[in-house]
Coordinates of C-alpha atoms and ligand atoms in Angstrom, one line a residue:
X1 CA -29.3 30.8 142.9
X2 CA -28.2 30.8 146.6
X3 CA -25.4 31.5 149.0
X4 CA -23.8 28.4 150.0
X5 CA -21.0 28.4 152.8
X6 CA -19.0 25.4 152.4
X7 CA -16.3 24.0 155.2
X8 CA -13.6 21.3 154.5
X9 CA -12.2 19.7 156.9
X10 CA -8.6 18.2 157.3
X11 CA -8.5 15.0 155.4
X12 CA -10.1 16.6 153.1
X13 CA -7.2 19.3 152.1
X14 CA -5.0 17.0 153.2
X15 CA -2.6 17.5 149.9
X16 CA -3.0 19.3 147.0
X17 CA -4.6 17.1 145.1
X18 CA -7.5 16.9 147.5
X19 CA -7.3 20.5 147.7
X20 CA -7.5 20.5 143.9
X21 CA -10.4 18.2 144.2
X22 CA -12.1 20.2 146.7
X23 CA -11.6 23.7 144.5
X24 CA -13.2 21.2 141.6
X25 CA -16.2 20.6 143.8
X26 CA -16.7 24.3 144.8
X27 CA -16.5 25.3 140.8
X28 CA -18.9 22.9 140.1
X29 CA -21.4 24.3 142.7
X30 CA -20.3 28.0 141.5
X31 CA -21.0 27.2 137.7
X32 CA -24.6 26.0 139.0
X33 CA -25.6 30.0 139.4
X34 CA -24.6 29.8 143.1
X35 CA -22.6 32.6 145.5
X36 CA -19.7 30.8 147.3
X37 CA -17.8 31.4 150.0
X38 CA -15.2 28.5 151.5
X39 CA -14.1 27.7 154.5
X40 CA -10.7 25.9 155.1
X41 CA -9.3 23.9 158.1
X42 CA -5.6 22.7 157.8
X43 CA -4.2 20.1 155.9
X44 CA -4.6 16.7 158.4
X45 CA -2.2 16.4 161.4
X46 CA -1.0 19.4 161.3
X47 CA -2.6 21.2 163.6
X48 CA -1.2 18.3 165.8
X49 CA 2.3 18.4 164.9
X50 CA 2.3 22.7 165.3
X51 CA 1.3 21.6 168.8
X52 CA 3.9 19.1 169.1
X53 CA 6.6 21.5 167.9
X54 CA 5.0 24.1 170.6
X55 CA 6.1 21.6 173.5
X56 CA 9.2 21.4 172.0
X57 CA 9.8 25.2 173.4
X58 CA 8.2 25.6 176.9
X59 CA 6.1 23.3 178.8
X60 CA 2.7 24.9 178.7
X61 CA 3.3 27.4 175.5
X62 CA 2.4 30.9 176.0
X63 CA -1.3 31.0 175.0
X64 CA -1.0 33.9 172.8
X65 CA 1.8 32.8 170.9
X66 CA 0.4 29.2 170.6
X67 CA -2.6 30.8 168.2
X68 CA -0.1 32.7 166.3
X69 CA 1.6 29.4 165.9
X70 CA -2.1 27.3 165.3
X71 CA -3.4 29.7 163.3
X72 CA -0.6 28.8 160.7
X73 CA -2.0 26.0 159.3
X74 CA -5.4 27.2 157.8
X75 CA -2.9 29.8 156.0
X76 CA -1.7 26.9 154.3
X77 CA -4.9 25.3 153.2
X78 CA -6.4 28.8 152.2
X79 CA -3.6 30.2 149.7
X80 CA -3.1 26.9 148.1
X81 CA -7.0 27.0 147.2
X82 CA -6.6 30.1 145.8
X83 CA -4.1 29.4 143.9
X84 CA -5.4 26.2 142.6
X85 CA -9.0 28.2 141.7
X86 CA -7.3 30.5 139.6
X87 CA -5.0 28.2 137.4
X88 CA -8.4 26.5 136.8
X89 CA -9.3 30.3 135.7
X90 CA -11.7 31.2 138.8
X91 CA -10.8 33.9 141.1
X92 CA -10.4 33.4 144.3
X93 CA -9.3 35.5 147.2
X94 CA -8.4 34.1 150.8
X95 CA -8.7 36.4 154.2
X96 CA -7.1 35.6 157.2
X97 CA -9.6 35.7 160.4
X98 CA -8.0 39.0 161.4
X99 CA -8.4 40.5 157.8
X100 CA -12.4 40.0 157.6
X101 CA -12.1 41.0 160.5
X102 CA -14.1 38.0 162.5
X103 CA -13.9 39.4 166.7
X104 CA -13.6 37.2 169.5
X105 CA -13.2 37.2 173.0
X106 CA -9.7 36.8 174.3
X107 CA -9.8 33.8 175.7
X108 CA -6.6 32.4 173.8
X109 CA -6.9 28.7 172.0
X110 CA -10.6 28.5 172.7
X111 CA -12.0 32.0 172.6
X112 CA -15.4 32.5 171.1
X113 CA -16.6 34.8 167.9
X114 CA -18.2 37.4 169.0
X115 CA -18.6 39.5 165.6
X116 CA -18.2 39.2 162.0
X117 CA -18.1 42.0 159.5
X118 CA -19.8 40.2 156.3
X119 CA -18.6 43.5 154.2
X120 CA -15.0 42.3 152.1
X121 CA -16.8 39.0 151.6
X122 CA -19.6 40.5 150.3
X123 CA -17.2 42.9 148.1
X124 CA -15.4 39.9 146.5
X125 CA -18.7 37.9 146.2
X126 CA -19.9 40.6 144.1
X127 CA -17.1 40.9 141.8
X128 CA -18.3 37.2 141.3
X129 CA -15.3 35.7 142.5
X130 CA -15.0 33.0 145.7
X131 CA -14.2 34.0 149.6
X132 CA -12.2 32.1 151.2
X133 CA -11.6 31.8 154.6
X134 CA -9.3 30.4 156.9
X135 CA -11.4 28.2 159.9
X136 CA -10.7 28.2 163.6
X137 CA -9.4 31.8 164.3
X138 CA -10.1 35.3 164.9
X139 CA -8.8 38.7 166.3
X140 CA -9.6 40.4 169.8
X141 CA -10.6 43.9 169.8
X142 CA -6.5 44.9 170.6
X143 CA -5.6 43.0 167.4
X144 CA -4.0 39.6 168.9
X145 CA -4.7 36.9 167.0
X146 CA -7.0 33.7 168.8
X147 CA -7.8 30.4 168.0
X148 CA -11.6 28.9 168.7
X149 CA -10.6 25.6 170.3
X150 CA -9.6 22.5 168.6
X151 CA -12.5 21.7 165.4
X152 CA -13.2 24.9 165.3
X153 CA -13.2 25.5 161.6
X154 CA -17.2 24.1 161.4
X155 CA -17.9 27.0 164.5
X156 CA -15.9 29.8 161.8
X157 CA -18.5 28.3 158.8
X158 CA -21.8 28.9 160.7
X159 CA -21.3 31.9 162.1
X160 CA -19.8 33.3 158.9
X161 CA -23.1 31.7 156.9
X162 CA -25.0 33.2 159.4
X163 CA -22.9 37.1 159.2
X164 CA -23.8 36.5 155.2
X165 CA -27.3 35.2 155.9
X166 CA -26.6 32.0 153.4
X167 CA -28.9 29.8 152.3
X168 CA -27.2 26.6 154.0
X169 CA -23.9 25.4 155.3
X170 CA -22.1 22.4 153.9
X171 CA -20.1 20.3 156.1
X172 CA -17.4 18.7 153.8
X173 CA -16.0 16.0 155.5
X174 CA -14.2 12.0 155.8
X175 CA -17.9 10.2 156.3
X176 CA -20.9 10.5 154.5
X177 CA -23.3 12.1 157.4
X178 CA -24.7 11.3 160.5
X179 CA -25.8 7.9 161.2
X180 CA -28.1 5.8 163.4
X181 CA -25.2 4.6 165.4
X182 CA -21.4 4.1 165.3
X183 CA -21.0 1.6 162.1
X184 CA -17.8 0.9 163.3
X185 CA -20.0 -1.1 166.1
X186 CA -23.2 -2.4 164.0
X187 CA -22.3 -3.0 160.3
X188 CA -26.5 -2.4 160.1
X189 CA -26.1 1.4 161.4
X190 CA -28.0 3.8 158.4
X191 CA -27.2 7.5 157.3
X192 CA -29.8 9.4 158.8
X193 CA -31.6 12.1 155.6
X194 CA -32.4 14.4 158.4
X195 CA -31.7 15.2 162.1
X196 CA -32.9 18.2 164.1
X197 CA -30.8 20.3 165.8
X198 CA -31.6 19.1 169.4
X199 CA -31.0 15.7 168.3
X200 CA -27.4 16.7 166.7
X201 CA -26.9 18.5 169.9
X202 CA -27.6 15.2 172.1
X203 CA -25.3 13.0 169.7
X204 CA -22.5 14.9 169.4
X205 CA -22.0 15.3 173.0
X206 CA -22.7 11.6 173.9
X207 CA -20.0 10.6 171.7
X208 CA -20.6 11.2 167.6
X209 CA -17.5 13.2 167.1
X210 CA -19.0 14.3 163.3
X211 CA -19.7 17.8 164.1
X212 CA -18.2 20.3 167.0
X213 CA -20.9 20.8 169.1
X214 CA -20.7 24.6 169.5
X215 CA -21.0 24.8 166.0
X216 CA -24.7 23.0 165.8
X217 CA -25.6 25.6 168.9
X218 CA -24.7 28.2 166.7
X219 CA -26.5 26.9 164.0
X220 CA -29.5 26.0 165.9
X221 CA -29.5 29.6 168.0
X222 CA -30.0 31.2 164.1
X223 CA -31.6 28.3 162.5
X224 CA -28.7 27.8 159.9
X225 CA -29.7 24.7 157.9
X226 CA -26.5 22.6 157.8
X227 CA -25.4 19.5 155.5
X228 CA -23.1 17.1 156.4
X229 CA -21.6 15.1 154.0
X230 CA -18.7 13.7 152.2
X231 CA -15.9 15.7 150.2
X232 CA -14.7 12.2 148.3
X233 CA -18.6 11.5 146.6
X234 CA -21.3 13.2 145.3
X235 CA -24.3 11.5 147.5
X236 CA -26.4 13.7 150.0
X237 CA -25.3 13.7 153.6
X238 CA -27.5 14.5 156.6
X239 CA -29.7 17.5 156.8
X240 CA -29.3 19.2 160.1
X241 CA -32.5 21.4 160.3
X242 CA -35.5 22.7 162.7
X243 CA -37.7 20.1 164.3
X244 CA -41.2 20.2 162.3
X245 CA -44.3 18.5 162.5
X246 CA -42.6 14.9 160.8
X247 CA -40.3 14.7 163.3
X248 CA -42.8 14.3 165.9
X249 CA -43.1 10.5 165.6
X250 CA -39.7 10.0 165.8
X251 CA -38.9 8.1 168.8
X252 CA -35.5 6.9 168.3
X253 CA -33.5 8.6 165.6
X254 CA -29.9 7.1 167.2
X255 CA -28.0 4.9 169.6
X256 CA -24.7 6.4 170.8
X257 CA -22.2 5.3 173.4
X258 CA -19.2 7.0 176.0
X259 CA -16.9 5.1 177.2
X260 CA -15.1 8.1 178.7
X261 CA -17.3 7.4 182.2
X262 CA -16.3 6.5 186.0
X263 CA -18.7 5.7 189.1
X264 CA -18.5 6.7 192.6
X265 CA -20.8 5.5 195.1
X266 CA -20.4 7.2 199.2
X267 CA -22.5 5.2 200.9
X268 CA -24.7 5.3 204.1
X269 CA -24.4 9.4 204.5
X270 CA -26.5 11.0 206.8
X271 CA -29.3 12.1 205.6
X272 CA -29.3 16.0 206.4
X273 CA -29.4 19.6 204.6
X274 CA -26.5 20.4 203.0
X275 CA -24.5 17.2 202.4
X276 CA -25.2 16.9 198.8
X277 CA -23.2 20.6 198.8
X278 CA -20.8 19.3 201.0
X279 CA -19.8 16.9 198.2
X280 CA -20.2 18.3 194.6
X281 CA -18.9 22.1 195.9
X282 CA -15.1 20.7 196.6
X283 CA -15.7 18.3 192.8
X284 CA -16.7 21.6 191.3
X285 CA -14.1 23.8 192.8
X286 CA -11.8 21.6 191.5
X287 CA -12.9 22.3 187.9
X288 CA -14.7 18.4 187.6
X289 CA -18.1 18.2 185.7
X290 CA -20.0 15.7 187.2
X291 CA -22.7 14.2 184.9
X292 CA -25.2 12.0 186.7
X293 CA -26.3 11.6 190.0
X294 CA -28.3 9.2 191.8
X295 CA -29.6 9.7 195.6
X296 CA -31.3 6.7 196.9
X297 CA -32.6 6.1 200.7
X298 CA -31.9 3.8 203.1
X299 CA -33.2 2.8 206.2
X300 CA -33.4 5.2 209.0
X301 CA -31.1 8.6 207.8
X302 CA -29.0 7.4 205.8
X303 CA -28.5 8.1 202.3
X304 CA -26.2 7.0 199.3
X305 CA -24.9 9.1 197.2
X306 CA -23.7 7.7 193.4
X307 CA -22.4 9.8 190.7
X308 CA -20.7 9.7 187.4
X309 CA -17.3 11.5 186.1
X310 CA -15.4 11.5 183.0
X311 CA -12.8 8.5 182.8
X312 CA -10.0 11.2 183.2
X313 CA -10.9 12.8 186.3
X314 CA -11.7 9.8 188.3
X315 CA -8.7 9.4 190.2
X316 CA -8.5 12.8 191.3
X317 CA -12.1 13.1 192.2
X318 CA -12.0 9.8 194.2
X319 CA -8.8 11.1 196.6
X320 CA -11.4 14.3 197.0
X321 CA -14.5 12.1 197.8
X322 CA -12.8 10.5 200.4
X323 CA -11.7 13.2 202.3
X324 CA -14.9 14.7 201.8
X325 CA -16.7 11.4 202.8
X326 CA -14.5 11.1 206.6
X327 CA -15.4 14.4 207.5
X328 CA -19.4 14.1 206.5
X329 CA -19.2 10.8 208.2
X330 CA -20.3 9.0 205.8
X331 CA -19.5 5.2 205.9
X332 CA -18.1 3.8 202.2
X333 CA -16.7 5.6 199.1
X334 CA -16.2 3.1 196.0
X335 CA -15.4 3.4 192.4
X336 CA -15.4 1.9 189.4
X337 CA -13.9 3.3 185.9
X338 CA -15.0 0.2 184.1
X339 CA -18.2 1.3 182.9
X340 CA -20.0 2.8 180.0
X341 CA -23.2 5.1 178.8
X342 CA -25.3 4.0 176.0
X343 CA -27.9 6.7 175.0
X344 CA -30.8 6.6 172.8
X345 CA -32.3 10.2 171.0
X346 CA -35.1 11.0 169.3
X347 CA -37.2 14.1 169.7
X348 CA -40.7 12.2 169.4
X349 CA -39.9 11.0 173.2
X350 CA -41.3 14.3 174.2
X351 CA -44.9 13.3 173.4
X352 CA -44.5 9.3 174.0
X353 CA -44.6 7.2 176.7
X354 CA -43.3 3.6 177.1
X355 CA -39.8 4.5 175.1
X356 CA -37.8 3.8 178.3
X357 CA -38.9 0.8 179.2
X358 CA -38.8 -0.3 175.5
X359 CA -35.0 0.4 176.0
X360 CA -34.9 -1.7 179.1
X361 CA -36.1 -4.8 177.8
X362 CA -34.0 -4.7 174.9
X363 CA -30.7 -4.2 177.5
X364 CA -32.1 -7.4 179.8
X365 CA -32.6 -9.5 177.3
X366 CA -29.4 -9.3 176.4
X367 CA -28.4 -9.8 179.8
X368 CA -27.1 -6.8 180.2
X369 CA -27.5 -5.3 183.7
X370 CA -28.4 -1.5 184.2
X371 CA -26.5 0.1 186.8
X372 CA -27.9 3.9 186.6
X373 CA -30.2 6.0 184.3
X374 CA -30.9 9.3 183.4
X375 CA -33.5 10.7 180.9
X376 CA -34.2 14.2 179.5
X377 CA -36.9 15.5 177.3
X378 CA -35.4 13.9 174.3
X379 CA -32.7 11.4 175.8
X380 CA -32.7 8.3 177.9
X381 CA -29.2 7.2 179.1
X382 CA -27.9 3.9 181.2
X383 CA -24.7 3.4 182.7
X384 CA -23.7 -0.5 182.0
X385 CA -20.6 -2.6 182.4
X386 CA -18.1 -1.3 180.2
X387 CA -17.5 -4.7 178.8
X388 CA -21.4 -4.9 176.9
X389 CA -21.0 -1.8 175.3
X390 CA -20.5 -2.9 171.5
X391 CA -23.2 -5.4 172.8
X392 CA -25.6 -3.2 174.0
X393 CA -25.3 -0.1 171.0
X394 CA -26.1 -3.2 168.4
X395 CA -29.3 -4.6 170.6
X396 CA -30.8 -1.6 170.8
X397 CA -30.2 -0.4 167.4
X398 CA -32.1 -3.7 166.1
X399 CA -34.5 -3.6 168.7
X400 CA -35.8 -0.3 167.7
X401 CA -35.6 -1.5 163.8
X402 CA -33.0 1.7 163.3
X403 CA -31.6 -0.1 160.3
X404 CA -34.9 0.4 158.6
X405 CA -35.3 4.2 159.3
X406 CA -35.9 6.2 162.4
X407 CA -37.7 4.2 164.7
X408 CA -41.8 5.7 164.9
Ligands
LIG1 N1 -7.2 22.8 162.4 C1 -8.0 22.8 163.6 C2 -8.0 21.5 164.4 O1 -7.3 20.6 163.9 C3 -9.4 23.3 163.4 C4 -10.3 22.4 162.6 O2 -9.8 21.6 161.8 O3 -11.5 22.5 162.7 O4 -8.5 21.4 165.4
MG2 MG1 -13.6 18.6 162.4

């Protein structure tokens, strides 16, 4: 007998049927001996279309009243369940963010949770009946509701499984877990039994859009174990867990790929205190993350400079680099939007050698060219011509066997 937290996602609840099948599946796990509490997001696309109706009125809706409007949606998803649960003779009562109540900041349509009170769950749990609770918003201390930034509703299920210290966290969602690499690139890509947290953390931001990353923070800052898997079968997602000793061998546990990248090269800039400032203050100021950065000498003291951007903000960071460049006197700016990062992850690089250069053989014997690369603990990533991408994800996921298991 445990507490299990379990999150739907959109496609999932996306009619009532599926909502019907969804409060069949949470029954089922209920009738096993087991405490649940649910957590809803809306029904698919219409989060999307409350925004599109929000345009319809002003230009940049008011923030506050666009997460009264937003929050609509999971009221939907959260009654109908209820509903549903109790003509199939199980009691089930909903709560609204603000009801619970679960606190966040007020930073409206992406503010963060910064309290739950577990107790009314806990109340209706112990009657023996089903919580259910509507994902992706809150209340500020004053009483105004927020929303928690678009695919919130997995960020609501951690932190309420970790308010009710639950045993784990299901993910219910349109794929079947996490997987070696895109499959919609390599038909050979596997579903991966387990991933650690840091590894999760490193995929999702490189591009696997399975889980929001600040939910696998959350869960990883209060060691939450959290399953991902499918709402429409019955077969065992993808463990999300602590590292332990048997992931220590694992050198590559992924491949994943951006295509959201852009270049910029200033070359032949004097070589002096300061200059890197000079540059990435004015990107900064300007609200641009840069990623990647490459100094390299030259002859006598001159430097070049090359860096990476999201795909969006190239333009705009290019005009800036110029200006920048003219007064810094440096000689060249160039760009190119064209390109892509291909990343491999696996938490065994920590304690191995010889996993980078593994990576770059694979890449040249394809004839792919690497054109920068940057490595953490458990990461290395190259920039390559946008054009090998698909290319390059499937070489490297055969090179390193992935389709047999995490590479060792
Ligand atoms: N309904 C919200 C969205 O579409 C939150 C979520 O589904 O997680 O972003
Ligand atoms: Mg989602």
């Amino acid at each position: 007998m445990a507490l299990i937290v379990q999150k739907f996602g959109g496609t999932s609840v996306a009619d009532c049927e599926r909502i019907k099948n969804v409060v069949r599946r949470v029954i089922a796990t209920k009738k096993k001996g087991n405490d649940m509490v649910v957590v809803l997001s809306a029904m698919a696309g219409q989060t999307n279309h409350l925004i599109s109706l929000a345009q319809e009125m002003q230009e940049f809706p008011h923030p506050r009243e666009m997460d009264v409007l937003l929050s609509t949606g999971e009221q939907v998803t959260i009654a109908l369940f209820c509903m549903a649960a109790r003509e199939m003779g199980v009691e089930a009562v909903s709560f609204l963010g603000h009801q619970i109540p679960i606190r966040t900041d007020d930073a409206h349509t992406r503010a963060r949770i910064e309290d739950i009170d577990a107790e009314k769950l806990k109340a209706v749990l112990k009657e023996g009946q089903i919580a259910v609770v509507a994902g992706f918003q809150g209340v500020t201390g004053t009483g105004d509701i927020t929303t928690l930034g678009r695919g919130g509703s997995d960020t609501t299920a951690v932190a309420v499984a970790v308010a009710l210290d639950a045993n784990l966290c299901e993910i219910f969602t349109d794929v079947d877990g996490v997987y070696s690499t895109d499959p919609n690139i390599c038909a050979t890509a596997r579903k991966l039994d387990r991933i650690s947290y840091e590894e999760m953390l490193e995929m999702a931001s490189l591009g696997a859009k399975v889980l929001e990353i600040r939910s696998v923070e959350f869960a990883m800052r209060y060691a939450m174990p959290l399953h991902v898997r499918s709402s429409f079968t019955d077969t065992p997602g993808t463990m999300v867990v602590k590292e332990d000793a048997t992931m220590e061998n694992i050198l590559v546990s992924g491949v994943t790929y951006s295509r959201d990248e852009a270049r910029i090269t200033i070359s032949k800039v004097p070589d002096r205190p300061g200059i890197a400032a000079a540059i990435f203050r004015p990107i900064s100021d300007a609200g641009m993350v840069v990623d990647m950065i490459i100094q390299n000498a030259r002859a006598g003291d001159l430097t070049d400079m090359t860096f990476t951007v999201p795909r969006a903000d190239y333009r705009q960071t290019m005009e800036l680099v110029k200006r920048v460049a003219s007064k810094i006197g440096a000689e060249n700016v160039a760009g190119d939007d064209s390109i892509a990062k291909v990343s491999i992850v696996g938490v065994g690089m920590r304690n191995h050698s010889g996993v980078a250069g593994r990576m770059f053989e694979i890449l040249a014997s394809h004839g792919i060219n690497v054109l920068m690369i940057s490595t953490s603990e458990i990461k290395i990533s190259c920039v390559i011509e946008e054009k090998f991408t698909e290319l390059a994800v499937r070489a490297l996921h055969d090179g390193f066997e992935l389709d047999k298991g995490p590479a060792t």
